Amino acid sequence: MDIVIIGGDAAGMSAAMQIVRNSEGHTITVFEHGEVTSYGQCGLPYVISGDVESTDDLIARSPETFREKYGIDVRTKHEVTQVDCDHKRVHGKNLETGEEFEQKYDRLLIATGAAPILPPWEGRDLEGIFTLKTIPDIEAIMEDLTEDVKHVTIIGGGYIGLEVAENLIKIGKKVKMIDRGDRIAKIFDPEMSDKIQKEAERQGIELCLHESVEGFKGTSRVEAVVTDQAEHQTDAVLAAVGVTPNTFFLNGTGIAKGVADAIQVNAFMETSILDIYAAGDCATQFHRIKQRADHIPLGTHANKQGRVAGLNIVNKRKVFNGIVGTSIIKFFDLTLARTGLSEKEAKNEYIPYKTITIDSTHAAGYYSKEDPMTLKLLYHEKSEKLLGAQIIGHRGVDKRIDVLATALYNEMDMEQLEELDLSYSPPYNSVWDPIQQAARRVK
Ligand SMILES: Cc1cc2nc3c(=O)[nH]c(=O)nc-3n(C[C@H](O)[C@H](O)[C@H](O)COP(=O)(O)OP(=O)(O)OC[C@H]3O[C@@H](n4cnc5c(N)ncnc54)[C@H](O)[C@@H]3O)c2cc1C
């Protein structure tokens, strides 16, 4: 088969590797808009502080490795602009030479990811205004962060905004964060995001909430961010207001789109058109708790979906069983983690729920009180099945959220959570883990 993949990062290259490892005799051609393949976008914010020393460290496999070691024909600087489903061909442009190309496929995978949103704010083309998605993006930001850049304004209090803020503070920049909502970190419930807000303020981040950005001022370079409330002087700006799936070029093809304009896929990563698959940030994910398609663009999902797509493309039937909405963020001294539904999401899905929140500690109280954590569980009002969890704390948040994500995936209820056989020794736990302490209060 002639297999064509559009997009050479997490989803696309996971699929390519599965094809190589599980089947023989195919021609695999990958068209990638950028210059690199298979790199860890998630590590980009840490380049700012030097926690990640070089962008080279983020690259898992280069185009040369894919070509020479695995026989995958990776063509970087190639943008696909059109898919002709009737004649099974993709059309595009070689961005280096300007030449147009056409490539036939028997099976096609769309793994084009998502692009950062930069609304049509006035003055958005001024120098010193950035978004963060790729290695060239972080390189441009790093080049710009000279001594003269003292104040950086971040628009958007989501996870990318928070991670970048921390890394800018680490290198001595003054950071202002503007968000049009009433709080930052809105994937958490309000009483949990309050704690994140307090940490932001404690670390010197100036928060400007309820402010909607309208544009920028400056002659050639940005000098101020203009909102509906004020004008904020600044030396540089990072816009981190979300992403949108790279699916625009598919308009008119008949490939069905769903939530947030992401490509609608079934459990085999098949789209509405025969022999065309999609995976990663450009596709929908089946949400196990909502029991419907959703769009939560994360690396964990992209790698899994890419893998499943690759296997199905070569007829090794494999199902993607869906997501539960798990994520984790380091924010200065805090770890913020969640899985499943927030209260807002449960309300939107008309799911009757109750909550229980406890303050506990990572280790046994008599051993150390240094790692407090707040743990909140959402559970179904009638069945008492777990619906979601949020944890904010220090050490040990990561293990608890993964226990809860596993419990959620396996549809466990509060009684089963209480009965879990979890590890115990004073430096790591209480004899009843905070998860069990919370679950047992549901009586
Ligand atoms: C700063 C940052 C931090 C993150 N942190 C985390 C984290 O901690 N945990 C987590 O799970 N996720 C994180 N993510 C999200 C994660 O990186 C993405 O979900 C993941 O990269 C998606 O993989 P993908 O292959 O679907 O898309 P992408 O990685 O976006 O790859 C798509 C590729 O397709 C190419 N492309 C697009 N259109 C075309 C076209 N028409 N023709 C040819 N090529 C095209 C693009 O150039 C791109 O290389 C983070 C993202 C960012 C930006």
Coordinates of C-alpha atoms and ligand atoms in Angstrom, one line a residue:
M1 CA 0.0 0.0 0.0
D2 CA 1.0 3.6 -0.5
I3 CA 0.4 5.2 2.9
V4 CA 0.5 8.9 3.3
I5 CA 0.7 10.7 6.6
I6 CA 0.2 14.5 7.0
G7 CA 2.0 15.8 10.1
G8 CA 5.3 14.4 11.4
D9 CA 5.0 14.8 15.2
A10 CA 3.4 12.8 18.0
A11 CA 0.4 11.2 16.3
G12 CA 1.9 11.0 12.8
M13 CA 5.2 9.4 13.7
S14 CA 3.6 7.1 16.3
A15 CA 1.5 5.8 13.5
A16 CA 4.4 5.5 11.1
M17 CA 6.4 3.5 13.6
Q18 CA 3.5 1.1 14.2
I19 CA 3.2 0.5 10.5
V20 CA 6.9 -0.3 10.2
R21 CA 6.9 -2.5 13.2
N22 CA 3.7 -4.5 12.4
S23 CA 3.6 -4.8 8.6
E24 CA 5.9 -5.0 5.6
G25 CA 6.0 -3.9 2.0
H26 CA 4.3 -0.5 2.3
T27 CA 5.5 2.8 1.1
I28 CA 5.2 5.4 3.9
T29 CA 5.4 9.0 2.9
V30 CA 5.2 11.7 5.6
F31 CA 4.6 15.3 4.7
E32 CA 5.7 17.7 7.5
H33 CA 5.2 21.5 7.3
G34 CA 8.2 22.2 9.7
E35 CA 11.8 21.1 9.7
V36 CA 11.8 18.7 12.6
T37 CA 9.8 15.5 13.4
S38 CA 8.9 13.7 16.7
Y39 CA 9.7 16.4 19.3
G40 CA 8.5 17.0 22.8
Q41 CA 6.3 20.1 22.6
C42 CA 5.6 19.6 26.2
G43 CA 9.2 20.5 27.1
L44 CA 9.2 23.9 25.3
P45 CA 8.4 26.1 28.3
Y46 CA 11.3 24.6 30.2
V47 CA 13.8 25.8 27.5
I48 CA 13.2 29.4 28.8
S49 CA 14.7 28.7 32.3
G50 CA 17.3 26.2 31.0
D51 CA 15.7 23.3 32.8
V52 CA 15.8 21.8 29.3
E53 CA 19.2 22.9 28.1
S54 CA 18.6 22.7 24.3
T55 CA 15.8 22.3 21.9
D56 CA 17.8 19.4 20.5
D57 CA 17.1 17.5 23.7
L58 CA 13.4 17.6 22.7
I59 CA 13.8 15.8 19.5
A60 CA 13.2 12.0 19.8
R61 CA 13.9 11.0 16.2
S62 CA 15.1 13.2 13.4
P63 CA 13.9 13.0 9.8
E64 CA 17.2 11.3 8.8
T65 CA 16.7 8.6 11.5
F66 CA 13.2 7.9 10.1
R67 CA 14.5 7.7 6.6
E68 CA 17.7 5.8 7.1
K69 CA 16.8 3.4 10.0
Y70 CA 13.1 2.8 9.3
G71 CA 12.7 3.5 5.6
I72 CA 10.0 6.1 6.1
D73 CA 10.1 8.8 3.4
V74 CA 9.8 11.9 5.6
R75 CA 9.6 15.1 3.6
T76 CA 10.0 18.2 5.8
K77 CA 9.1 21.7 4.6
H78 CA 6.2 20.1 2.7
E79 CA 2.8 21.5 3.3
V80 CA -0.3 19.6 2.2
T81 CA -2.9 22.1 1.0
Q82 CA -5.6 19.9 -0.4
V83 CA -7.0 16.3 -0.1
D84 CA -8.7 14.9 -3.1
C85 CA -10.7 12.0 -1.7
D86 CA -12.3 11.0 -5.0
H87 CA -8.9 10.4 -6.7
K88 CA -7.1 9.5 -3.5
R89 CA -4.4 12.1 -3.8
V90 CA -2.9 14.9 -1.7
H91 CA -1.7 18.1 -3.2
G92 CA 0.7 20.6 -1.6
K93 CA 3.7 22.8 -1.8
N94 CA 7.4 22.3 -1.2
L95 CA 8.1 25.3 1.1
E96 CA 11.8 25.3 0.2
T97 CA 11.6 25.3 -3.5
G98 CA 8.0 26.6 -4.0
E99 CA 7.2 23.7 -6.2
E100 CA 3.8 22.1 -6.1
F101 CA 3.5 18.3 -5.5
E102 CA 0.9 15.6 -5.8
Q103 CA 1.0 12.2 -4.1
K104 CA -1.3 9.2 -4.5
Y105 CA -2.4 7.2 -1.4
D106 CA -4.2 4.0 -0.7
R107 CA -4.6 5.0 2.9
L108 CA -4.2 8.5 4.4
L109 CA -3.6 9.6 8.0
I110 CA -4.3 13.2 8.9
A111 CA -2.2 14.1 12.0
T112 CA -1.9 17.8 11.5
G113 CA -2.3 18.8 15.2
A114 CA -3.6 22.1 16.3
A115 CA -2.5 25.7 15.9
P116 CA -2.3 28.4 18.6
I117 CA -5.1 30.9 18.4
L118 CA -4.1 34.5 17.8
P119 CA -7.4 36.5 17.5
P120 CA -7.5 39.4 15.1
W121 CA -6.4 41.9 17.7
E122 CA -5.2 45.2 16.4
G123 CA -1.5 45.4 16.2
R124 CA -0.9 41.6 16.5
D125 CA 1.8 41.7 13.9
L126 CA 4.1 44.0 16.0
E127 CA 7.4 42.6 17.0
G128 CA 7.6 41.0 20.4
I129 CA 4.3 39.2 20.3
F130 CA 4.5 35.4 20.4
T131 CA 2.6 32.2 20.6
L132 CA 4.2 29.0 21.7
K133 CA 3.8 25.7 19.8
T134 CA 7.0 24.7 18.0
I135 CA 10.7 24.7 18.3
P136 CA 11.1 27.8 16.0
D137 CA 8.5 29.5 18.3
I138 CA 10.6 29.0 21.4
E139 CA 13.8 29.9 19.5
A140 CA 12.3 33.2 18.5
I141 CA 11.1 33.8 22.1
M142 CA 14.6 33.0 23.5
E143 CA 16.2 35.4 21.0
D144 CA 13.9 38.1 22.0
L145 CA 14.3 37.7 25.7
T146 CA 17.2 40.1 26.0
E147 CA 18.1 42.2 29.1
D148 CA 15.9 44.9 27.6
V149 CA 12.9 42.7 27.9
K150 CA 12.0 43.1 31.6
H151 CA 8.2 42.9 31.6
V152 CA 6.4 40.1 29.8
T153 CA 2.6 39.9 29.5
I154 CA 1.0 36.6 29.2
I155 CA -2.5 36.5 27.8
G156 CA -4.4 33.5 29.0
G157 CA -4.2 31.7 32.3
G158 CA -4.3 28.1 31.0
Y159 CA -1.6 25.5 31.4
I160 CA 0.8 26.9 28.8
G161 CA 0.4 30.4 30.3
L162 CA 1.2 29.0 33.7
E163 CA 4.2 27.0 32.7
V164 CA 5.7 29.8 30.7
A165 CA 5.0 32.3 33.6
E166 CA 6.9 30.1 36.0
N167 CA 9.9 29.8 33.7
L168 CA 10.0 33.5 33.0
I169 CA 9.9 34.3 36.7
K170 CA 12.8 31.9 37.1
I171 CA 15.0 34.0 34.8
G172 CA 14.1 37.2 36.5
K173 CA 11.4 38.6 34.3
K174 CA 8.4 40.5 35.6
V175 CA 5.2 38.7 34.6
K176 CA 1.7 40.0 34.2
M177 CA -1.1 37.6 33.3
I178 CA -4.3 38.8 31.7
D179 CA -7.4 36.7 31.5
R180 CA -10.9 37.6 30.5
G181 CA -12.4 35.2 33.0
D182 CA -12.8 35.6 36.7
R183 CA -9.9 33.3 37.5
I184 CA -7.0 31.4 36.0
A185 CA -6.6 27.6 35.6
K186 CA -10.3 27.2 34.8
I187 CA -9.9 23.5 34.2
F188 CA -10.1 23.3 38.0
D189 CA -13.1 24.1 40.1
P190 CA -13.1 27.6 41.6
E191 CA -12.0 26.7 45.2
M192 CA -9.1 24.7 43.7
S193 CA -8.0 27.4 41.2
D194 CA -8.1 29.9 44.1
K195 CA -5.0 28.1 45.5
I196 CA -3.3 28.3 42.1
Q197 CA -4.1 32.0 42.0
K198 CA -2.6 32.5 45.4
E199 CA 0.5 30.7 44.4
A200 CA 0.8 32.9 41.3
E201 CA 0.5 36.0 43.4
R202 CA 2.9 34.7 46.0
Q203 CA 5.5 34.2 43.2
G204 CA 5.0 37.8 42.0
I205 CA 2.8 37.3 39.0
E206 CA 0.5 40.2 38.6
L207 CA -3.0 39.0 37.7
C208 CA -5.4 41.1 35.7
L209 CA -8.7 39.2 35.5
H210 CA -12.0 40.2 33.9
E211 CA -10.1 42.0 31.2
S212 CA -10.5 41.3 27.5
V213 CA -7.7 42.1 25.2
E214 CA -8.6 44.4 22.3
G215 CA -5.2 45.1 20.7
F216 CA -1.6 46.2 21.1
K217 CA 0.2 49.5 20.9
G218 CA 3.7 50.2 19.6
T219 CA 5.5 51.5 16.5
S220 CA 7.4 48.5 15.2
R221 CA 7.6 46.7 18.5
V222 CA 4.8 46.1 21.1
E223 CA 4.8 48.6 23.9
A224 CA 1.4 48.0 25.5
V225 CA -1.5 45.6 25.6
V226 CA -4.8 47.3 25.4
T227 CA -7.8 45.7 27.1
D228 CA -11.4 46.8 27.6
Q229 CA -10.3 48.0 31.1
A230 CA -6.8 49.4 30.9
E231 CA -3.6 49.8 28.9
H232 CA -0.7 47.6 30.2
Q233 CA 2.9 48.7 29.3
T234 CA 5.0 45.7 28.3
D235 CA 8.2 44.7 26.6
A236 CA 6.9 41.4 25.2
V237 CA 3.7 39.4 24.9
L238 CA 2.9 35.7 24.9
A239 CA -0.6 34.9 23.7
A240 CA -1.7 31.5 25.2
V241 CA -5.5 31.5 24.6
G242 CA -5.9 28.0 23.3
V243 CA -5.5 26.1 20.1
T244 CA -7.7 25.2 17.1
P245 CA -7.4 21.9 15.1
N246 CA -5.5 22.3 11.8
T247 CA -8.4 21.1 9.7
F248 CA -9.2 24.2 7.7
F249 CA -7.6 22.8 4.6
L250 CA -10.0 19.9 4.6
N251 CA -13.1 22.1 4.1
G252 CA -15.1 20.8 1.1
T253 CA -13.6 17.3 1.2
G254 CA -16.6 15.8 3.0
I255 CA -14.4 14.7 5.9
A256 CA -16.8 15.2 8.8
K257 CA -15.7 17.5 11.7
G258 CA -17.1 17.4 15.2
V259 CA -16.4 19.1 18.5
A260 CA -14.2 22.3 18.1
D261 CA -13.8 21.6 14.4
A262 CA -11.7 18.5 15.1
I263 CA -12.0 15.6 12.7
Q264 CA -14.7 13.2 13.8
V265 CA -13.2 9.7 14.3
N266 CA -14.5 6.3 15.4
A267 CA -12.7 3.9 17.8
F268 CA -10.5 2.8 14.9
M269 CA -9.5 6.4 14.1
E270 CA -11.4 6.1 10.9
T271 CA -13.0 9.3 9.5
S272 CA -16.2 9.6 7.6
I273 CA -14.4 8.9 4.4
L274 CA -13.1 5.4 3.6
D275 CA -9.4 4.9 3.9
I276 CA -8.8 8.2 5.6
Y277 CA -7.8 8.2 9.3
A278 CA -7.1 11.0 11.7
A279 CA -5.4 11.1 15.1
G280 CA -4.0 13.5 17.7
D281 CA -4.9 17.2 18.3
C282 CA -6.7 17.5 14.9
A283 CA -9.1 14.7 15.8
T284 CA -11.8 14.1 18.4
Q285 CA -11.3 11.8 21.4
F286 CA -14.0 9.6 22.9
H287 CA -14.5 10.8 26.5
R288 CA -15.4 7.8 28.6
I289 CA -17.2 9.7 31.3
K290 CA -19.1 12.0 29.0
Q291 CA -19.8 9.1 26.7
R292 CA -19.3 11.3 23.7
A293 CA -16.7 12.7 21.4
D294 CA -14.7 15.6 23.0
H295 CA -11.6 17.5 22.0
I296 CA -8.8 17.6 24.6
P297 CA -5.6 18.2 22.8
L298 CA -2.8 16.5 24.8
G299 CA 0.3 14.6 23.9
T300 CA -0.9 11.5 25.8
H301 CA -3.9 11.2 23.5
A302 CA -2.0 12.0 20.3
N303 CA 0.6 9.2 20.9
K304 CA -2.1 6.7 21.7
Q305 CA -4.4 7.6 18.9
G306 CA -1.5 7.7 16.4
R307 CA -0.5 4.2 17.5
V308 CA -4.1 2.9 17.1
A309 CA -4.4 4.6 13.7
G310 CA -1.1 3.1 12.5
L311 CA -2.2 -0.4 13.4
N312 CA -5.6 -0.1 11.8
I313 CA -4.1 1.3 8.6
V314 CA -2.3 -2.0 8.2
N315 CA -5.4 -4.0 9.2
K316 CA -4.3 -4.9 12.7
R317 CA -7.6 -4.1 14.3
K318 CA -7.1 -2.1 17.5
V319 CA -9.6 0.0 19.4
F320 CA -8.9 3.3 21.0
N321 CA -10.9 3.0 24.2
G322 CA -11.1 6.7 25.0
I323 CA -9.9 9.2 27.5
V324 CA -10.9 10.3 30.9
G325 CA -9.4 13.8 30.9
T326 CA -6.3 13.4 33.0
S327 CA -3.7 16.1 33.2
I328 CA -0.9 17.4 35.5
I329 CA 1.0 20.7 35.7
K330 CA 3.9 21.8 37.8
F331 CA 3.4 25.4 38.9
F332 CA 6.3 26.6 41.1
D333 CA 6.1 24.6 44.4
L334 CA 2.7 23.2 43.5
T335 CA 1.6 20.2 41.5
L336 CA -1.9 20.6 40.0
A337 CA -3.6 17.5 38.7
R338 CA -7.0 16.5 37.6
T339 CA -8.9 13.6 36.0
G340 CA -12.5 13.1 34.8
L341 CA -15.1 15.8 35.1
S342 CA -15.0 19.2 36.9
E343 CA -18.2 20.4 38.5
K344 CA -18.9 22.6 35.5
E345 CA -18.5 19.7 33.1
A346 CA -20.7 17.4 35.2
K347 CA -23.4 20.2 35.1
N348 CA -23.0 20.6 31.4
E349 CA -23.5 16.9 30.9
Y350 CA -26.5 16.8 33.2
I351 CA -24.9 14.2 35.5
P352 CA -26.1 14.4 39.1
Y353 CA -23.1 14.5 41.3
K354 CA -21.8 15.1 44.8
T355 CA -18.3 16.2 46.0
I356 CA -16.1 15.5 48.9
T357 CA -12.9 17.6 49.6
I358 CA -10.3 16.9 52.2
D359 CA -7.1 18.5 53.3
S360 CA -4.5 15.8 54.0
T361 CA -0.8 15.2 53.6
H362 CA 1.4 13.1 51.3
A363 CA 3.3 11.3 54.1
A364 CA 2.0 10.0 57.5
G365 CA 1.3 13.0 59.7
Y366 CA 3.8 12.0 62.4
Y367 CA 6.6 11.6 59.8
S368 CA 6.2 14.9 57.9
K369 CA 3.7 17.7 57.5
E370 CA 5.6 19.3 54.8
D371 CA 3.6 18.2 51.8
P372 CA 0.0 19.2 52.4
M373 CA -2.5 18.4 49.7
T374 CA -6.1 19.2 48.9
L375 CA -8.0 16.4 47.3
K376 CA -11.5 16.7 45.8
L377 CA -13.6 13.8 44.5
L378 CA -16.7 14.1 42.3
Y379 CA -18.9 11.1 42.4
H380 CA -22.3 10.1 41.0
E381 CA -25.1 11.0 43.3
K382 CA -26.8 7.6 43.0
S383 CA -24.3 5.0 42.0
E384 CA -21.4 6.7 43.9
K385 CA -19.2 5.9 41.0
L386 CA -16.2 8.2 40.7
L387 CA -16.7 11.0 38.1
G388 CA -13.6 13.1 38.6
A389 CA -10.9 14.3 40.9
Q390 CA -8.7 17.3 41.4
I391 CA -5.6 17.5 43.6
I392 CA -3.3 20.4 44.5
G393 CA -0.3 19.8 46.6
H394 CA 3.4 19.0 46.5
R395 CA 5.0 15.6 46.5
G396 CA 2.7 12.6 45.9
V397 CA 0.0 14.4 43.9
D398 CA 1.2 12.6 40.7
K399 CA 0.7 9.1 42.2
R400 CA -2.7 9.9 43.6
I401 CA -4.0 11.3 40.4
D402 CA -2.9 8.3 38.5
V403 CA -4.5 5.9 40.9
L404 CA -7.7 8.0 40.5
A405 CA -7.4 8.1 36.7
T406 CA -7.1 4.3 36.8
A407 CA -10.1 4.0 39.1
L408 CA -12.1 6.2 36.8
Y409 CA -11.1 4.3 33.7
N410 CA -12.3 1.1 35.4
E411 CA -15.6 2.8 36.6
M412 CA -14.9 2.2 40.3
D413 CA -17.2 3.6 43.1
M414 CA -16.4 5.1 46.4
E415 CA -16.5 1.9 48.3
Q416 CA -14.0 0.2 45.9
L417 CA -11.7 3.2 46.3
E418 CA -11.8 2.8 50.0
E419 CA -10.9 -0.9 49.7
L420 CA -7.9 -0.4 47.3
D421 CA -4.7 -2.1 48.4
L422 CA -2.4 0.8 48.2
S423 CA 1.2 0.9 49.3
Y424 CA 2.0 2.2 52.8
S425 CA 5.1 3.3 54.7
P426 CA 5.3 6.6 56.7
P427 CA 7.5 8.6 54.2
Y428 CA 5.0 7.9 51.4
N429 CA 1.6 7.6 52.8
S430 CA -0.7 7.4 55.8
V431 CA -2.1 3.9 56.5
W432 CA -5.2 5.2 54.9
D433 CA -4.2 7.1 51.7
P434 CA -5.8 10.5 51.2
I435 CA -7.8 9.0 48.4
Q436 CA -9.3 6.5 50.9
Q437 CA -9.7 9.1 53.6
A438 CA -11.9 11.1 51.1
A439 CA -13.8 8.0 49.8
R440 CA -14.7 6.7 53.2
R441 CA -16.3 10.0 54.1
V442 CA -19.0 9.3 51.5
K443 CA -21.4 7.5 53.7
Ligands
LIG1 C1 4.0 24.5 25.2 C2 3.2 23.2 25.2 C3 3.2 22.4 26.3 C4 2.5 21.2 26.3 N1 2.6 20.4 27.4 C5 1.9 19.2 27.4 C6 1.9 18.3 28.5 O1 2.6 18.6 29.5 N2 1.3 17.1 28.5 C7 0.5 16.8 27.3 O2 0.0 15.7 27.3 N3 0.5 17.6 26.3 C8 1.1 18.8 26.3 N4 1.1 19.6 25.1 C9 0.3 19.2 24.0 C10 1.0 18.2 23.1 O3 2.3 18.7 22.8 C11 0.2 18.0 21.8 O4 -1.1 17.5 22.2 C12 0.8 17.0 20.9 O5 2.0 17.6 20.4 C13 -0.1 16.8 19.7 O6 0.5 15.9 18.8 P1 0.0 15.9 17.3 O7 0.9 15.0 16.5 O8 -1.5 15.6 17.2 O9 0.1 17.4 16.7 P2 1.4 18.3 16.6 O10 2.4 17.9 17.6 O11 1.0 19.7 16.6 O12 2.0 17.9 15.2 C14 1.3 18.1 14.0 C15 2.3 18.3 12.9 O13 1.6 18.5 11.7 C16 2.3 19.5 10.9 N5 1.3 20.0 10.0 C17 0.2 20.7 10.2 N6 -0.5 21.0 9.1 C18 0.2 20.5 8.1 C19 0.0 20.4 6.7 N7 -1.1 21.0 6.1 N8 0.9 19.8 5.9 C20 2.0 19.3 6.5 N9 2.2 19.3 7.8 C21 1.3 19.8 8.6 C22 2.8 20.5 11.9 O14 3.9 21.2 11.4 C23 3.1 19.6 13.1 O15 4.5 19.3 13.1 C24 1.8 20.8 25.1 C25 1.8 21.6 24.0 C26 2.5 22.8 24.0 C27 2.5 23.7 22.8

